[in-house]
DNA sequence: AAGTCACA
DNA sequence: CGGC
């Protein structure tokens, strides 16, 4: 891992661990993601109903993956929507990280891999497609810095913005598990980790109790 | 609204 | 905001 030091609780259940992963750990993760994307290619998810494409590209690893399409909407499923193959397994280093810091007895079932090109965004939303809200959502940032926005349990609650940098870990757990959050912008050229630019976000989730 | 946009 |  890396520095066990800094740990900021923004509000109950929201834990920010800036710089938790050192450069070597980040490079190792990028290599693992590269292998995952070879087997489970990135695809463009679309909004339920409208079919409007999102700006991020997406894939998953783990027994379950989060997917969305025009007809069936948001859900978890065991196979890639394009290749129909099972998702690749979650890398051991990610399972280790979860076991060390998630504070939850069971392993994650899903690791959503979101790739943000420098123009991509993610609207304010809640992660609420899981059946187990007692498990936290653990988020890892790799590559270019983003402007992350986090609010409360209501869409209209006041939000705060913070920059998430490569190697930062953010945990939504406890009272913060269902907080609205999103990505307002990517800052191009702020990291040398991904040679082609952009940002990768990994979110580890427990889906079922 | 896991969407976009305008405006202060 | 407004199309679903």
PDB file of C-alpha atoms (C1' of nucleotides) in Angstrom:
ATOM      1  CA  UNK A   1       0.000   0.000   0.000  1.00  0.00           C
ATOM      2  CA  UNK A   2       1.681   3.227   1.131  1.00  0.00           C
ATOM      3  CA  UNK A   3       1.245   6.031   3.663  1.00  0.00           C
ATOM      4  CA  UNK A   4      -1.071   4.899   6.424  1.00  0.00           C
ATOM      5  CA  UNK A   5      -1.172   8.475   7.737  1.00  0.00           C
ATOM      6  CA  UNK A   6      -3.738  11.039   6.661  1.00  0.00           C
ATOM      7  CA  UNK A   7      -7.371  10.236   7.216  1.00  0.00           C
ATOM      8  CA  UNK A   8     -10.100  12.852   7.037  1.00  0.00           C
ATOM      9  CA  UNK A   9     -13.690  12.337   8.108  1.00  0.00           C
ATOM     10  CA  UNK A  10     -15.707  14.911   6.172  1.00  0.00           C
ATOM     11  CA  UNK A  11     -18.902  13.923   7.959  1.00  0.00           C
ATOM     12  CA  UNK A  12     -20.008  10.722   9.674  1.00  0.00           C
ATOM     13  CA  UNK A  13     -19.375   7.831   7.301  1.00  0.00           C
ATOM     14  CA  UNK A  14     -17.416   9.782   4.692  1.00  0.00           C
ATOM     15  CA  UNK A  15     -13.734   8.946   4.914  1.00  0.00           C
ATOM     16  CA  UNK A  16     -11.092  10.541   2.711  1.00  0.00           C
ATOM     17  CA  UNK A  17      -7.611   8.953   2.560  1.00  0.00           C
ATOM     18  CA  UNK A  18      -5.495  11.217   0.344  1.00  0.00           C
ATOM     19  CA  UNK A  19      -2.374   9.583  -1.068  1.00  0.00           C
ATOM     20  CA  UNK A  20      -3.105   6.174   0.409  1.00  0.00           C
ATOM     21  CA  UNK A  21      -1.650   4.413  -2.639  1.00  0.00           C
ATOM     22  CA  UNK A  22       1.953   5.178  -3.535  1.00  0.00           C
ATOM     23  CA  UNK A  23       3.209   5.423  -7.100  1.00  0.00           C
ATOM     24  CA  UNK A  24       4.276   1.766  -7.292  1.00  0.00           C
ATOM     25  CA  UNK A  25       0.860   0.608  -6.074  1.00  0.00           C
ATOM     26  CA  UNK A  26      -0.835   2.872  -8.622  1.00  0.00           C
ATOM     27  CA  UNK A  27       1.319   1.547 -11.476  1.00  0.00           C
ATOM     28  CA  UNK A  28       0.570  -2.004 -10.420  1.00  0.00           C
ATOM     29  CA  UNK A  29      -3.162  -1.256 -10.429  1.00  0.00           C
ATOM     30  CA  UNK A  30      -2.981   0.305 -13.888  1.00  0.00           C
ATOM     31  CA  UNK A  31      -1.355  -2.886 -15.182  1.00  0.00           C
ATOM     32  CA  UNK A  32      -4.107  -4.994 -13.601  1.00  0.00           C
ATOM     33  CA  UNK A  33      -6.773  -2.768 -15.149  1.00  0.00           C
ATOM     34  CA  UNK A  34      -5.078  -3.075 -18.521  1.00  0.00           C
ATOM     35  CA  UNK A  35      -5.422  -6.863 -18.284  1.00  0.00           C
ATOM     36  CA  UNK A  36      -9.059  -6.591 -17.194  1.00  0.00           C
ATOM     37  CA  UNK A  37      -9.922  -4.288 -20.084  1.00  0.00           C
ATOM     38  CA  UNK A  38      -8.361  -6.766 -22.531  1.00  0.00           C
ATOM     39  CA  UNK A  39     -10.845  -9.396 -21.422  1.00  0.00           C
ATOM     40  CA  UNK A  40     -13.759  -7.089 -20.620  1.00  0.00           C
ATOM     41  CA  UNK A  41     -13.546  -4.132 -23.003  1.00  0.00           C
ATOM     42  CA  UNK A  42     -14.668  -0.647 -22.028  1.00  0.00           C
ATOM     43  CA  UNK A  43     -18.068   0.236 -23.440  1.00  0.00           C
ATOM     44  CA  UNK A  44     -20.304   3.313 -23.396  1.00  0.00           C
ATOM     45  CA  UNK A  45     -23.185   2.943 -20.936  1.00  0.00           C
ATOM     46  CA  UNK A  46     -26.508   4.586 -21.770  1.00  0.00           C
ATOM     47  CA  UNK A  47     -29.284   6.082 -19.661  1.00  0.00           C
ATOM     48  CA  UNK A  48     -32.403   4.048 -18.944  1.00  0.00           C
ATOM     49  CA  UNK A  49     -35.391   5.101 -21.045  1.00  0.00           C
ATOM     50  CA  UNK A  50     -33.724   7.767 -23.137  1.00  0.00           C
ATOM     51  CA  UNK A  51     -30.749   5.716 -24.297  1.00  0.00           C
ATOM     52  CA  UNK A  52     -28.589   8.835 -24.010  1.00  0.00           C
ATOM     53  CA  UNK A  53     -24.929   7.882 -23.725  1.00  0.00           C
ATOM     54  CA  UNK A  54     -22.937   8.745 -20.638  1.00  0.00           C
ATOM     55  CA  UNK A  55     -19.586  10.463 -21.100  1.00  0.00           C
ATOM     56  CA  UNK A  56     -17.599   7.856 -19.176  1.00  0.00           C
ATOM     57  CA  UNK A  57     -16.574   4.472 -20.507  1.00  0.00           C
ATOM     58  CA  UNK A  58     -17.087   1.529 -18.242  1.00  0.00           C
ATOM     59  CA  UNK A  59     -16.283  -2.068 -17.438  1.00  0.00           C
ATOM     60  CA  UNK A  60     -16.230  -4.250 -14.312  1.00  0.00           C
ATOM     61  CA  UNK A  61     -14.476  -7.074 -12.593  1.00  0.00           C
ATOM     62  CA  UNK A  62     -15.804  -9.403  -9.916  1.00  0.00           C
ATOM     63  CA  UNK A  63     -18.696 -11.874  -9.707  1.00  0.00           C
ATOM     64  CA  UNK A  64     -21.106  -9.016 -10.481  1.00  0.00           C
ATOM     65  CA  UNK A  65     -20.843  -5.850 -12.530  1.00  0.00           C
ATOM     66  CA  UNK A  66     -22.896  -2.663 -12.552  1.00  0.00           C
ATOM     67  CA  UNK A  67     -24.479  -2.070 -15.948  1.00  0.00           C
ATOM     68  CA  UNK A  68     -27.148   0.116 -17.498  1.00  0.00           C
ATOM     69  CA  UNK A  69     -28.969   0.098 -20.804  1.00  0.00           C
ATOM     70  CA  UNK A  70     -31.969   1.731 -22.442  1.00  0.00           C
ATOM     71  CA  UNK A  71     -34.405  -1.107 -21.842  1.00  0.00           C
ATOM     72  CA  UNK A  72     -33.487  -2.623 -18.499  1.00  0.00           C
ATOM     73  CA  UNK A  73     -31.855   0.260 -16.653  1.00  0.00           C
ATOM     74  CA  UNK A  74     -29.435   0.133 -13.751  1.00  0.00           C
ATOM     75  CA  UNK A  75     -28.612  -3.280 -12.342  1.00  0.00           C
ATOM     76  CA  UNK A  76     -25.912  -5.766 -11.449  1.00  0.00           C
ATOM     77  CA  UNK A  77     -25.277  -8.773 -13.641  1.00  0.00           C
ATOM     78  CA  UNK A  78     -22.610 -11.517 -13.816  1.00  0.00           C
ATOM     79  CA  UNK A  79     -21.682 -10.994 -17.478  1.00  0.00           C
ATOM     80  CA  UNK A  80     -20.310  -8.277 -19.757  1.00  0.00           C
ATOM     81  CA  UNK A  81     -23.180  -6.759 -21.778  1.00  0.00           C
ATOM     82  CA  UNK A  82     -21.246  -6.837 -25.078  1.00  0.00           C
ATOM     83  CA  UNK A  83     -19.108  -9.991 -24.924  1.00  0.00           C
ATOM     84  CA  UNK A  84     -21.595 -11.919 -22.730  1.00  0.00           C
ATOM     85  CA  UNK A  85     -18.579 -13.345 -20.889  1.00  0.00           C
ATOM     86  CA  UNK A  86     -18.270 -13.447 -17.105  1.00  0.00           C
ATOM     87  CA  UNK A  87     -16.419 -10.461 -15.647  1.00  0.00           C
ATOM     88  CA  UNK A  88     -12.734 -11.088 -14.834  1.00  0.00           C
ATOM     89  CA  UNK A  89     -11.946 -11.605 -11.148  1.00  0.00           C
ATOM     90  CA  UNK A  90     -11.170  -8.726  -8.812  1.00  0.00           C
ATOM     91  CA  UNK A  91      -7.355  -8.413  -8.474  1.00  0.00           C
ATOM     92  CA  UNK A  92      -5.986  -9.717  -5.179  1.00  0.00           C
ATOM     93  CA  UNK A  93      -4.463  -6.341  -4.292  1.00  0.00           C
ATOM     94  CA  UNK A  94      -7.923  -4.789  -4.366  1.00  0.00           C
ATOM     95  CA  UNK A  95      -9.384  -7.537  -2.194  1.00  0.00           C
ATOM     96  CA  UNK A  96      -6.495  -6.950   0.249  1.00  0.00           C
ATOM     97  CA  UNK A  97      -7.183  -3.215   0.304  1.00  0.00           C
ATOM     98  CA  UNK A  98     -10.892  -3.826   0.964  1.00  0.00           C
ATOM     99  CA  UNK A  99     -10.119  -6.266   3.771  1.00  0.00           C
ATOM    100  CA  UNK A 100      -7.764  -3.763   5.373  1.00  0.00           C
ATOM    101  CA  UNK A 101      -9.889  -0.638   5.276  1.00  0.00           C
ATOM    102  CA  UNK A 102     -13.532  -1.350   4.434  1.00  0.00           C
ATOM    103  CA  UNK A 103     -14.422  -2.666   7.879  1.00  0.00           C
ATOM    104  CA  UNK A 104     -16.873  -5.146   6.408  1.00  0.00           C
ATOM    105  CA  UNK A 105     -16.687  -8.912   6.902  1.00  0.00           C
ATOM    106  CA  UNK A 106     -17.422 -10.074   3.374  1.00  0.00           C
ATOM    107  CA  UNK A 107     -15.471  -9.440   0.195  1.00  0.00           C
ATOM    108  CA  UNK A 108     -16.694  -7.036  -2.479  1.00  0.00           C
ATOM    109  CA  UNK A 109     -18.740  -8.612  -5.282  1.00  0.00           C
ATOM    110  CA  UNK A 110     -18.315  -5.854  -7.828  1.00  0.00           C
ATOM    111  CA  UNK A 111     -15.522  -3.563  -8.909  1.00  0.00           C
ATOM    112  CA  UNK A 112     -16.814  -0.934 -11.309  1.00  0.00           C
ATOM    113  CA  UNK A 113     -14.105   0.513 -13.545  1.00  0.00           C
ATOM    114  CA  UNK A 114     -14.978   3.974 -14.854  1.00  0.00           C
ATOM    115  CA  UNK A 115     -12.704   5.610 -17.407  1.00  0.00           C
ATOM    116  CA  UNK A 116     -12.988   9.382 -17.679  1.00  0.00           C
ATOM    117  CA  UNK A 117     -11.491  11.001 -20.762  1.00  0.00           C
ATOM    118  CA  UNK A 118     -10.493  14.566 -19.967  1.00  0.00           C
ATOM    119  CA  UNK A 119     -13.948  15.881 -21.012  1.00  0.00           C
ATOM    120  CA  UNK A 120     -16.009  13.283 -19.141  1.00  0.00           C
ATOM    121  CA  UNK A 121     -18.258  14.020 -16.153  1.00  0.00           C
ATOM    122  CA  UNK A 122     -20.592  12.135 -13.883  1.00  0.00           C
ATOM    123  CA  UNK A 123     -23.811  13.753 -12.679  1.00  0.00           C
ATOM    124  CA  UNK A 124     -24.821  13.863  -9.039  1.00  0.00           C
ATOM    125  CA  UNK A 125     -26.218  10.469  -8.058  1.00  0.00           C
ATOM    126  CA  UNK A 126     -26.586   7.895  -5.294  1.00  0.00           C
ATOM    127  CA  UNK A 127     -25.187   4.364  -5.385  1.00  0.00           C
ATOM    128  CA  UNK A 128     -28.393   2.531  -4.561  1.00  0.00           C
ATOM    129  CA  UNK A 129     -28.590  -0.491  -6.824  1.00  0.00           C
ATOM    130  CA  UNK A 130     -27.101  -2.760  -4.167  1.00  0.00           C
ATOM    131  CA  UNK A 131     -29.298  -4.695  -1.744  1.00  0.00           C
ATOM    132  CA  UNK A 132     -26.798  -4.313   1.089  1.00  0.00           C
ATOM    133  CA  UNK A 133     -26.345  -0.700   2.171  1.00  0.00           C
ATOM    134  CA  UNK A 134     -24.479  -1.709   5.321  1.00  0.00           C
ATOM    135  CA  UNK A 135     -21.346  -2.336   3.272  1.00  0.00           C
ATOM    136  CA  UNK A 136     -19.337   0.738   2.277  1.00  0.00           C
ATOM    137  CA  UNK A 137     -18.446   1.806  -1.246  1.00  0.00           C
ATOM    138  CA  UNK A 138     -14.669   2.161  -1.618  1.00  0.00           C
ATOM    139  CA  UNK A 139     -13.426   4.433  -4.390  1.00  0.00           C
ATOM    140  CA  UNK A 140      -9.883   4.642  -5.789  1.00  0.00           C
ATOM    141  CA  UNK A 141      -8.661   7.449  -8.049  1.00  0.00           C
ATOM    142  CA  UNK A 142      -5.945   6.884 -10.686  1.00  0.00           C
ATOM    143  CA  UNK A 143      -4.568   9.333 -13.243  1.00  0.00           C
ATOM    144  CA  UNK A 144      -5.659  12.912 -13.703  1.00  0.00           C
ATOM    145  CA  UNK A 145      -7.094  14.879 -10.800  1.00  0.00           C
ATOM    146  CA  UNK A 146     -10.865  15.362 -10.732  1.00  0.00           C
ATOM    147  CA  UNK A 147     -13.235  17.781  -9.063  1.00  0.00           C
ATOM    148  CA  UNK A 148     -15.439  15.516  -6.957  1.00  0.00           C
ATOM    149  CA  UNK A 149     -18.661  16.804  -5.404  1.00  0.00           C
ATOM    150  CA  UNK A 150     -20.346  15.207  -2.422  1.00  0.00           C
ATOM    151  CA  UNK A 151     -23.641  16.166  -0.786  1.00  0.00           C
ATOM    152  CA  UNK A 152     -26.138  14.593   1.573  1.00  0.00           C
ATOM    153  CA  UNK A 153     -29.013  12.159   1.442  1.00  0.00           C
ATOM    154  CA  UNK A 154     -31.215  14.595  -0.489  1.00  0.00           C
ATOM    155  CA  UNK A 155     -30.339  15.876  -3.938  1.00  0.00           C
ATOM    156  CA  UNK A 156     -31.021  19.396  -2.696  1.00  0.00           C
ATOM    157  CA  UNK A 157     -28.641  19.136   0.285  1.00  0.00           C
ATOM    158  CA  UNK A 158     -25.609  21.404   0.296  1.00  0.00           C
ATOM    159  CA  UNK A 159     -22.620  19.920  -1.520  1.00  0.00           C
ATOM    160  CA  UNK A 160     -18.881  20.308  -1.047  1.00  0.00           C
ATOM    161  CA  UNK A 161     -16.271  19.956  -3.741  1.00  0.00           C
ATOM    162  CA  UNK A 162     -12.827  18.472  -3.382  1.00  0.00           C
ATOM    163  CA  UNK A 163     -10.076  17.506  -5.760  1.00  0.00           C
ATOM    164  CA  UNK A 164      -9.334  13.780  -5.842  1.00  0.00           C
ATOM    165  CA  UNK A 165      -5.822  12.946  -6.974  1.00  0.00           C
ATOM    166  CA  UNK A 166      -4.187   9.779  -8.222  1.00  0.00           C
ATOM    167  CA  UNK A 167      -3.745   7.365  -5.321  1.00  0.00           C
ATOM    168  CA  UNK A 168      -6.508   8.878  -3.193  1.00  0.00           C
ATOM    169  CA  UNK A 169      -9.114   6.603  -1.626  1.00  0.00           C
ATOM    170  CA  UNK A 170     -12.600   7.773  -0.687  1.00  0.00           C
ATOM    171  CA  UNK A 171     -15.062   5.691   1.326  1.00  0.00           C
ATOM    172  CA  UNK A 172     -18.813   6.182   1.495  1.00  0.00           C
ATOM    173  CA  UNK A 173     -19.993   4.158   4.451  1.00  0.00           C
ATOM    174  CA  UNK A 174     -22.334   4.244   7.416  1.00  0.00           C
ATOM    175  CA  UNK A 175     -24.457   7.390   7.427  1.00  0.00           C
ATOM    176  CA  UNK A 176     -22.641   8.534   4.299  1.00  0.00           C
ATOM    177  CA  UNK A 177     -23.315   5.394   2.268  1.00  0.00           C
ATOM    178  CA  UNK A 178     -26.156   6.943   0.263  1.00  0.00           C
ATOM    179  CA  UNK A 179     -24.812  10.470  -0.108  1.00  0.00           C
ATOM    180  CA  UNK A 180     -25.253  12.074  -3.523  1.00  0.00           C
ATOM    181  CA  UNK A 181     -21.935  12.467  -5.315  1.00  0.00           C
ATOM    182  CA  UNK A 182     -20.511  13.075  -8.783  1.00  0.00           C
ATOM    183  CA  UNK A 183     -17.572  14.266 -10.838  1.00  0.00           C
ATOM    184  CA  UNK A 184     -17.792  17.823 -12.194  1.00  0.00           C
ATOM    185  CA  UNK A 185     -14.556  17.894 -14.072  1.00  0.00           C
ATOM    186  CA  UNK A 186     -11.222  16.318 -14.919  1.00  0.00           C
ATOM    187  CA  UNK A 187      -8.058  18.415 -14.879  1.00  0.00           C
ATOM    188  CA  UNK A 188      -6.029  17.437 -17.970  1.00  0.00           C
ATOM    189  CA  UNK A 189      -2.300  16.946 -17.596  1.00  0.00           C
ATOM    190  CA  UNK A 190      -2.284  16.660 -13.794  1.00  0.00           C
ATOM    191  CA  UNK A 191      -0.835  13.132 -13.637  1.00  0.00           C
ATOM    192  CA  UNK A 192       1.772  11.118 -15.529  1.00  0.00           C
ATOM    193  CA  UNK A 193       0.301   7.766 -14.455  1.00  0.00           C
ATOM    194  CA  UNK A 194      -1.833   7.200 -17.559  1.00  0.00           C
ATOM    195  CA  UNK A 195       0.235   7.941 -20.643  1.00  0.00           C
ATOM    196  CA  UNK A 196      -2.858   8.635 -22.728  1.00  0.00           C
ATOM    197  CA  UNK A 197      -4.378  10.962 -20.129  1.00  0.00           C
ATOM    198  CA  UNK A 198      -7.755  10.745 -18.440  1.00  0.00           C
ATOM    199  CA  UNK A 199      -8.764   9.279 -15.117  1.00  0.00           C
ATOM    200  CA  UNK A 200      -9.713   5.830 -13.894  1.00  0.00           C
ATOM    201  CA  UNK A 201     -11.996   5.389 -10.923  1.00  0.00           C
ATOM    202  CA  UNK A 202     -12.424   1.999  -9.293  1.00  0.00           C
ATOM    203  CA  UNK A 203     -15.359   1.432  -6.954  1.00  0.00           C
ATOM    204  CA  UNK A 204     -15.544  -1.703  -4.870  1.00  0.00           C
ATOM    205  CA  UNK A 205     -19.040  -2.651  -3.737  1.00  0.00           C
ATOM    206  CA  UNK A 206     -20.772  -5.383  -1.834  1.00  0.00           C
ATOM    207  CA  UNK A 207     -24.044  -6.032  -3.652  1.00  0.00           C
ATOM    208  CA  UNK A 208     -25.783  -8.739  -1.618  1.00  0.00           C
ATOM    209  CA  UNK A 209     -25.876  -9.151   2.184  1.00  0.00           C
TER     210      UNK A 209
ATOM    211  C1'  DA B   1     -31.589  12.189 -14.315  1.00  0.00           C
ATOM    212  C1'  DA B   2     -25.149   7.875 -13.219  1.00  0.00           C
ATOM    213  C1'  DG B   3     -28.582  13.620 -18.521  1.00  0.00           C
ATOM    214  C1'  DT B   4     -27.529  18.885 -20.148  1.00  0.00           C
ATOM    215  C1'  DC B   5     -27.536  23.991 -19.645  1.00  0.00           C
ATOM    216  C1'  DA B   6     -27.580  29.021 -18.119  1.00  0.00           C
ATOM    217  C1'  DC B   7     -26.302  32.184 -15.190  1.00  0.00           C
ATOM    218  C1'  DA B   8     -24.582  34.554 -10.766  1.00  0.00           C
TER     219       DA B   8
ATOM    220  C1'  DC C   1     -34.773  22.303 -16.957  1.00  0.00           C
ATOM    221  C1'  DG C   2     -38.243  18.910 -18.983  1.00  0.00           C
ATOM    222  C1'  DG C   3     -38.614  14.169 -21.551  1.00  0.00           C
ATOM    223  C1'  DC C   4     -39.221   9.901 -19.946  1.00  0.00           C
TER     224       DC C   4
END
